[in-house]
Amino acid sequence: MQYYSTNNPNHKVSLSEAVIKGLAPDNGLYFPERIPVLPKELIEKFSKMNFREIGYAVIDALFSEDLSETQIRELVDHTLTFDAPVVKVDEDVYSLELFHGPTLAFKDFGARFCSKLMSMLHGKNDKTVRVLVATSGDTGSAVANGFLRVDGVEVIILFPKGKVSLLQEKQFTTLGQNITALEVDGVFDDCQTLVKQAFLDPELNLKLLLTSANSINIARWIPQCLYYFYAFSRLPKNGKKVVFAVPSGNFGNLAAGILAQSMGLQIDRFVAATNVNKVVPDYLHGAAFQAEPSIQTVSNSMDVGNPSNFPRLLWLYGNDENLFREMVKGYFYNDEETIDAIQKVQKKGYTLDPHGAVGYLGLGDFMNEHPGYVGVFLETAHPGKFRDVVEGALGEELELPARLAKFLKGEKKVIPMGKGFGEFKGFLENLD
Ligand SMILES: *Cc1c(COP(=O)(O)O)cnc(C)c1O
């Protein structure tokens, strides 16, 4: 299968080129030329299949022209080493827990798939691949841990100074080896802009093989559709319609849900829930799409003012804005509302993290306005990852999973970086 650029559907490349390049040379996002629709009978069988078996079927539909069956199995087995349970929180309200991976956020799914696929597609004698990632927190840790010690790949992580949680920071600044962290004096969008500038710089691209492991890369984005299929197959529906609420920042996760829907999964509606970085909810309510500077919030992994995956959302609905606005409902919440949700849901016996809390709120508002649904919100990170915020909200200490506590012991090593492109370019030029 080929992949085209959302800026120019005539620019088509192979899977390998789309994955290794990350971003199209015209700054567009790669998009599959054809979205396979799974037979209804197959999707019905998913309820009797395990997560990996569902993974083989879905990935086979997307990648069978480009990868062997053995490669597909290897890829899925490497990715799905942990579960994504659907947990009941309230009547007809379920949490899809995506934080059971090594770095305790949903980004482990995409990062593990991406690192494995890149190493499959990258020949032994090829140039070193330099993976550039901008992170608002969780991408950095998932990508660093997914790519740690992968041969032929070096990872350079750009993160906004003082704007990611201590635990997040520890997960990607303490590893060393093939992982380098750049502490950028700016916000997330500055990091993302630096990375995009590097991809579009002709001199750098002659010298270095640069790629991305942000959700702009199809190898990060596409595998995220797997847990929608899995969750749907496990969800008690009682004949009701299904809505998924996705706490969103760069909108890769929502785009993956819509991909699952396009592949035939009977998701009736989506909720796009954000913090006050609300350009997409504003758009969904009728405004033009207008990027804004990002604002810092307690759900910091969603502090994105210029969401990269917006063009993909539109392409998935055939660039039909009315259809997009009909299928996806936008809601946004401030920090006070987020904290309040964490406190209220704790009383029901469930601990939310600040991002899941935003999803929970969006789902609740949607379900109040639209009766007759069973709803799932994506719990995108373990509450312990945002310990300060959650402990502050609850007034009690959280127990940290051992694999999270372990990171706290490492020593932080970073290279400070300004937000001007010249300095970053100089750093990259001196790599070889
Ligand atoms: C990255 C992240 C999000 C936002 O996901 P997008 O795909 O960028 O919309 C939400 N919650 C957590 C915990 C994250 O790490």
mmCIF file of N, CA and C in Angstrom, residues 250-324:
data_model
loop_
_atom_site.group_PDB
_atom_site.id
_atom_site.type_symbol
_atom_site.label_atom_id
_atom_site.label_comp_id
_atom_site.label_asym_id
_atom_site.label_seq_id
_atom_site.Cartn_x
_atom_site.Cartn_y
_atom_site.Cartn_z
ATOM 1 N N ASN A 250 -2.510 16.535 20.587
ATOM 2 C CA ASN A 250 -2.102 16.579 19.185
ATOM 3 C C ASN A 250 -3.092 15.846 18.282
ATOM 4 N N PHE A 251 -4.053 15.172 18.871
ATOM 5 C CA PHE A 251 -5.165 14.518 18.187
ATOM 6 C C PHE A 251 -4.800 13.273 17.383
ATOM 7 N N GLY A 252 -3.667 12.648 17.718
ATOM 8 C CA GLY A 252 -3.324 11.376 17.093
ATOM 9 C C GLY A 252 -4.235 10.267 17.596
ATOM 10 N N ASN A 253 -4.519 10.295 18.880
ATOM 11 C CA ASN A 253 -5.341 9.248 19.483
ATOM 12 C C ASN A 253 -6.766 9.285 18.920
ATOM 13 N N LEU A 254 -7.343 10.463 18.822
ATOM 14 C CA LEU A 254 -8.674 10.566 18.232
ATOM 15 C C LEU A 254 -8.632 10.123 16.767
ATOM 16 N N ALA A 255 -7.601 10.547 16.039
ATOM 17 C CA ALA A 255 -7.498 10.155 14.625
ATOM 18 C C ALA A 255 -7.427 8.626 14.496
ATOM 19 N N ALA A 256 -6.786 7.960 15.456
ATOM 20 C CA ALA A 256 -6.708 6.495 15.412
ATOM 21 C C ALA A 256 -8.080 5.876 15.682
ATOM 22 N N GLY A 257 -8.868 6.487 16.543
ATOM 23 C CA GLY A 257 -10.231 6.014 16.800
ATOM 24 C C GLY A 257 -11.087 6.148 15.547
ATOM 25 N N ILE A 258 -10.925 7.254 14.852
ATOM 26 C CA ILE A 258 -11.698 7.462 13.626
ATOM 27 C C ILE A 258 -11.227 6.496 12.533
ATOM 28 N N LEU A 259 -9.932 6.169 12.570
ATOM 29 C CA LEU A 259 -9.429 5.152 11.634
ATOM 30 C C LEU A 259 -10.146 3.822 11.890
ATOM 31 N N ALA A 260 -10.267 3.432 13.157
ATOM 32 C CA ALA A 260 -10.974 2.186 13.501
ATOM 33 C C ALA A 260 -12.427 2.251 13.000
ATOM 34 N N GLN A 261 -13.039 3.400 13.192
ATOM 35 C CA GLN A 261 -14.421 3.587 12.716
ATOM 36 C C GLN A 261 -14.475 3.444 11.184
ATOM 37 N N SER A 262 -13.504 4.036 10.499
ATOM 38 C CA SER A 262 -13.465 3.951 9.034
ATOM 39 C C SER A 262 -13.230 2.522 8.566
ATOM 40 N N MET A 263 -12.585 1.716 9.413
ATOM 41 C CA MET A 263 -12.329 0.312 9.074
ATOM 42 C C MET A 263 -13.525 -0.572 9.408
ATOM 43 N N GLY A 264 -14.603 0.026 9.846
ATOM 44 C CA GLY A 264 -15.840 -0.725 10.031
ATOM 45 C C GLY A 264 -16.299 -0.907 11.470
ATOM 46 N N LEU A 265 -15.531 -0.381 12.431
ATOM 47 C CA LEU A 265 -15.949 -0.536 13.829
ATOM 48 C C LEU A 265 -17.136 0.393 14.109
ATOM 49 N N GLN A 266 -18.179 -0.172 14.739
ATOM 50 C CA GLN A 266 -19.445 0.573 14.887
ATOM 51 C C GLN A 266 -19.415 1.568 16.053
ATOM 52 N N ILE A 267 -18.489 2.485 15.997
ATOM 53 C CA ILE A 267 -18.488 3.579 16.980
ATOM 54 C C ILE A 267 -19.431 4.641 16.419
ATOM 55 N N ASP A 268 -20.417 5.046 17.234
ATOM 56 C CA ASP A 268 -21.434 5.955 16.705
ATOM 57 C C ASP A 268 -20.962 7.416 16.706
ATOM 58 N N ARG A 269 -20.312 7.819 17.796
ATOM 59 C CA ARG A 269 -19.857 9.209 17.915
ATOM 60 C C ARG A 269 -18.549 9.248 18.705
ATOM 61 N N PHE A 270 -17.817 10.346 18.529
ATOM 62 C CA PHE A 270 -16.622 10.597 19.334
ATOM 63 C C PHE A 270 -16.792 11.905 20.093
ATOM 64 N N VAL A 271 -16.161 11.961 21.252
ATOM 65 C CA VAL A 271 -16.045 13.215 21.983
ATOM 66 C C VAL A 271 -14.571 13.620 21.926
ATOM 67 N N ALA A 272 -14.316 14.833 21.442
ATOM 68 C CA ALA A 272 -12.963 15.399 21.477
ATOM 69 C C ALA A 272 -12.919 16.289 22.708
ATOM 70 N N ALA A 273 -12.237 15.822 23.760
ATOM 71 C CA ALA A 273 -12.203 16.573 25.017
ATOM 72 C C ALA A 273 -10.807 17.177 25.187
ATOM 73 N N THR A 274 -10.758 18.464 25.499
ATOM 74 C CA THR A 274 -9.452 19.108 25.706
ATOM 75 C C THR A 274 -9.472 19.931 26.993
ATOM 76 N N ASN A 275 -8.278 20.366 27.384
ATOM 77 C CA ASN A 275 -8.186 21.396 28.419
ATOM 78 C C ASN A 275 -8.415 22.753 27.716
ATOM 79 N N VAL A 276 -7.945 23.850 28.301
ATOM 80 C CA VAL A 276 -8.251 25.156 27.692
ATOM 81 C C VAL A 276 -7.488 25.408 26.382
ATOM 82 N N ASN A 277 -6.634 24.485 25.988
ATOM 83 C CA ASN A 277 -6.055 24.540 24.638
ATOM 84 C C ASN A 277 -7.113 23.950 23.712
ATOM 85 N N LYS A 278 -8.041 24.800 23.275
ATOM 86 C CA LYS A 278 -9.322 24.313 22.770
ATOM 87 C C LYS A 278 -9.581 24.661 21.304
ATOM 88 N N VAL A 279 -8.539 24.705 20.493
ATOM 89 C CA VAL A 279 -8.774 25.110 19.100
ATOM 90 C C VAL A 279 -9.680 24.110 18.359
ATOM 91 N N VAL A 280 -9.583 22.834 18.698
ATOM 92 C CA VAL A 280 -10.436 21.859 17.981
ATOM 93 C C VAL A 280 -11.890 21.919 18.477
ATOM 94 N N PRO A 281 -12.155 21.923 19.810
ATOM 95 C CA PRO A 281 -13.549 22.146 20.220
ATOM 96 C C PRO A 281 -14.138 23.432 19.616
ATOM 97 N N ASP A 282 -13.361 24.505 19.560
ATOM 98 C CA ASP A 282 -13.864 25.746 18.939
ATOM 99 C C ASP A 282 -14.219 25.504 17.475
ATOM 100 N N TYR A 283 -13.323 24.802 16.786
ATOM 101 C CA TYR A 283 -13.588 24.483 15.378
ATOM 102 C C TYR A 283 -14.877 23.655 15.253
ATOM 103 N N LEU A 284 -15.015 22.668 16.130
ATOM 104 C CA LEU A 284 -16.187 21.779 16.041
ATOM 105 C C LEU A 284 -17.485 22.544 16.321
ATOM 106 N N HIS A 285 -17.352 23.651 17.062
ATOM 107 C CA HIS A 285 -18.538 24.475 17.304
ATOM 108 C C HIS A 285 -18.757 25.512 16.210
ATOM 109 N N GLY A 286 -17.967 25.430 15.143
ATOM 110 C CA GLY A 286 -18.262 26.284 13.981
ATOM 111 C C GLY A 286 -17.196 27.305 13.628
ATOM 112 N N ALA A 287 -16.212 27.514 14.507
ATOM 113 C CA ALA A 287 -15.160 28.495 14.190
ATOM 114 C C ALA A 287 -14.222 27.930 13.120
ATOM 115 N N ALA A 288 -13.440 28.806 12.507
ATOM 116 C CA ALA A 288 -12.396 28.344 11.595
ATOM 117 C C ALA A 288 -11.266 27.739 12.437
ATOM 118 N N PHE A 289 -10.467 26.849 11.844
ATOM 119 C CA PHE A 289 -9.331 26.290 12.581
ATOM 120 C C PHE A 289 -8.261 27.362 12.728
ATOM 121 N N GLN A 290 -7.909 27.650 13.963
ATOM 122 C CA GLN A 290 -6.978 28.737 14.211
ATOM 123 C C GLN A 290 -5.993 28.316 15.302
ATOM 124 N N ALA A 291 -4.737 28.058 14.916
ATOM 125 C CA ALA A 291 -3.734 27.674 15.911
ATOM 126 C C ALA A 291 -3.512 28.818 16.902
ATOM 127 N N GLU A 292 -3.240 28.453 18.146
ATOM 128 C CA GLU A 292 -3.030 29.441 19.212
ATOM 129 C C GLU A 292 -1.758 29.053 19.970
ATOM 130 N N PRO A 293 -1.141 30.016 20.660
ATOM 131 C CA PRO A 293 -0.020 29.623 21.527
ATOM 132 C C PRO A 293 -0.533 28.665 22.612
ATOM 133 N N SER A 294 0.300 27.695 23.029
ATOM 134 C CA SER A 294 -0.226 26.753 24.012
ATOM 135 C C SER A 294 -0.199 27.342 25.423
ATOM 136 N N ILE A 295 -1.164 26.904 26.214
ATOM 137 C CA ILE A 295 -1.345 27.386 27.589
ATOM 138 C C ILE A 295 -1.032 26.225 28.524
ATOM 139 N N GLN A 296 -0.315 26.512 29.602
ATOM 140 C CA GLN A 296 0.052 25.451 30.541
ATOM 141 C C GLN A 296 -1.129 25.072 31.434
ATOM 142 N N THR A 297 -1.365 23.773 31.613
ATOM 143 C CA THR A 297 -2.487 23.300 32.438
ATOM 144 C C THR A 297 -2.048 22.108 33.293
ATOM 145 N N VAL A 298 -2.958 21.597 34.118
ATOM 146 C CA VAL A 298 -2.637 20.413 34.932
ATOM 147 C C VAL A 298 -2.648 19.128 34.095
ATOM 148 N N SER A 299 -3.255 19.178 32.917
ATOM 149 C CA SER A 299 -3.181 18.008 32.017
ATOM 150 C C SER A 299 -2.158 18.349 30.935
ATOM 151 N N ASN A 300 -0.885 18.456 31.375
ATOM 152 C CA ASN A 300 0.143 19.075 30.530
ATOM 153 C C ASN A 300 0.454 18.327 29.240
ATOM 154 N N SER A 301 0.148 17.015 29.184
ATOM 155 C CA SER A 301 0.432 16.291 27.937
ATOM 156 C C SER A 301 -0.535 16.700 26.828
ATOM 157 N N MET A 302 -1.517 17.522 27.171
ATOM 158 C CA MET A 302 -2.452 17.991 26.142
ATOM 159 C C MET A 302 -2.329 19.500 25.924
ATOM 160 N N ASP A 303 -1.200 20.081 26.348
ATOM 161 C CA ASP A 303 -1.028 21.527 26.171
ATOM 162 C C ASP A 303 -0.495 21.812 24.772
ATOM 163 N N VAL A 304 -1.363 21.676 23.805
ATOM 164 C CA VAL A 304 -0.978 21.813 22.406
ATOM 165 C C VAL A 304 -1.884 22.856 21.755
ATOM 166 N N GLY A 305 -1.267 23.900 21.228
ATOM 167 C CA GLY A 305 -2.051 24.976 20.622
ATOM 168 C C GLY A 305 -2.199 24.829 19.119
ATOM 169 N N ASN A 306 -1.357 23.967 18.533
ATOM 170 C CA ASN A 306 -1.403 23.786 17.070
ATOM 171 C C ASN A 306 -1.361 22.291 16.771
ATOM 172 N N PRO A 307 -2.496 21.603 16.979
ATOM 173 C CA PRO A 307 -2.490 20.137 16.899
ATOM 174 C C PRO A 307 -2.125 19.607 15.515
ATOM 175 N N SER A 308 -1.067 18.791 15.474
ATOM 176 C CA SER A 308 -0.521 18.299 14.204
ATOM 177 C C SER A 308 -1.463 17.417 13.416
ATOM 178 N N ASN A 309 -2.281 16.651 14.103
ATOM 179 C CA ASN A 309 -3.078 15.659 13.377
ATOM 180 C C ASN A 309 -4.393 16.195 12.825
ATOM 181 N N PHE A 310 -4.614 17.499 12.958
ATOM 182 C CA PHE A 310 -5.876 18.054 12.484
ATOM 183 C C PHE A 310 -6.172 17.687 11.014
ATOM 184 N N PRO A 311 -5.187 17.798 10.098
ATOM 185 C CA PRO A 311 -5.489 17.441 8.702
ATOM 186 C C PRO A 311 -5.946 15.991 8.549
ATOM 187 N N ARG A 312 -5.403 15.097 9.398
ATOM 188 C CA ARG A 312 -5.814 13.689 9.291
ATOM 189 C C ARG A 312 -7.263 13.496 9.695
ATOM 190 N N LEU A 313 -7.697 14.238 10.711
ATOM 191 C CA LEU A 313 -9.093 14.115 11.153
ATOM 192 C C LEU A 313 -10.002 14.446 9.979
ATOM 193 N N LEU A 314 -9.673 15.521 9.291
ATOM 194 C CA LEU A 314 -10.491 15.949 8.158
ATOM 195 C C LEU A 314 -10.448 14.932 7.014
ATOM 196 N N TRP A 315 -9.260 14.435 6.709
ATOM 197 C CA TRP A 315 -9.139 13.440 5.626
ATOM 198 C C TRP A 315 -9.955 12.199 5.941
ATOM 199 N N LEU A 316 -9.960 11.814 7.213
ATOM 200 C CA LEU A 316 -10.691 10.593 7.584
ATOM 201 C C LEU A 316 -12.186 10.749 7.305
ATOM 202 N N TYR A 317 -12.679 11.969 7.362
ATOM 203 C CA TYR A 317 -14.080 12.215 7.011
ATOM 204 C C TYR A 317 -14.193 12.802 5.608
ATOM 205 N N GLY A 318 -13.250 12.420 4.726
ATOM 206 C CA GLY A 318 -13.319 12.821 3.328
ATOM 207 C C GLY A 318 -13.321 14.335 3.151
ATOM 208 N N ASN A 319 -12.666 15.049 4.056
ATOM 209 C CA ASN A 319 -12.636 16.511 4.028
ATOM 210 C C ASN A 319 -14.026 17.140 4.057
ATOM 211 N N ASP A 320 -14.988 16.397 4.617
ATOM 212 C CA ASP A 320 -16.353 16.903 4.744
ATOM 213 C C ASP A 320 -16.505 17.503 6.151
ATOM 214 N N GLU A 321 -16.439 18.809 6.222
ATOM 215 C CA GLU A 321 -16.439 19.471 7.540
ATOM 216 C C GLU A 321 -17.743 19.260 8.291
ATOM 217 N N ASN A 322 -18.851 19.208 7.541
ATOM 218 C CA ASN A 322 -20.142 19.008 8.222
ATOM 219 C C ASN A 322 -20.217 17.623 8.856
ATOM 220 N N LEU A 323 -19.738 16.634 8.104
ATOM 221 C CA LEU A 323 -19.734 15.270 8.630
ATOM 222 C C LEU A 323 -18.834 15.183 9.865
ATOM 223 N N PHE A 324 -17.663 15.785 9.778
ATOM 224 C CA PHE A 324 -16.721 15.800 10.884
ATOM 225 C C PHE A 324 -17.385 16.423 12.124
#
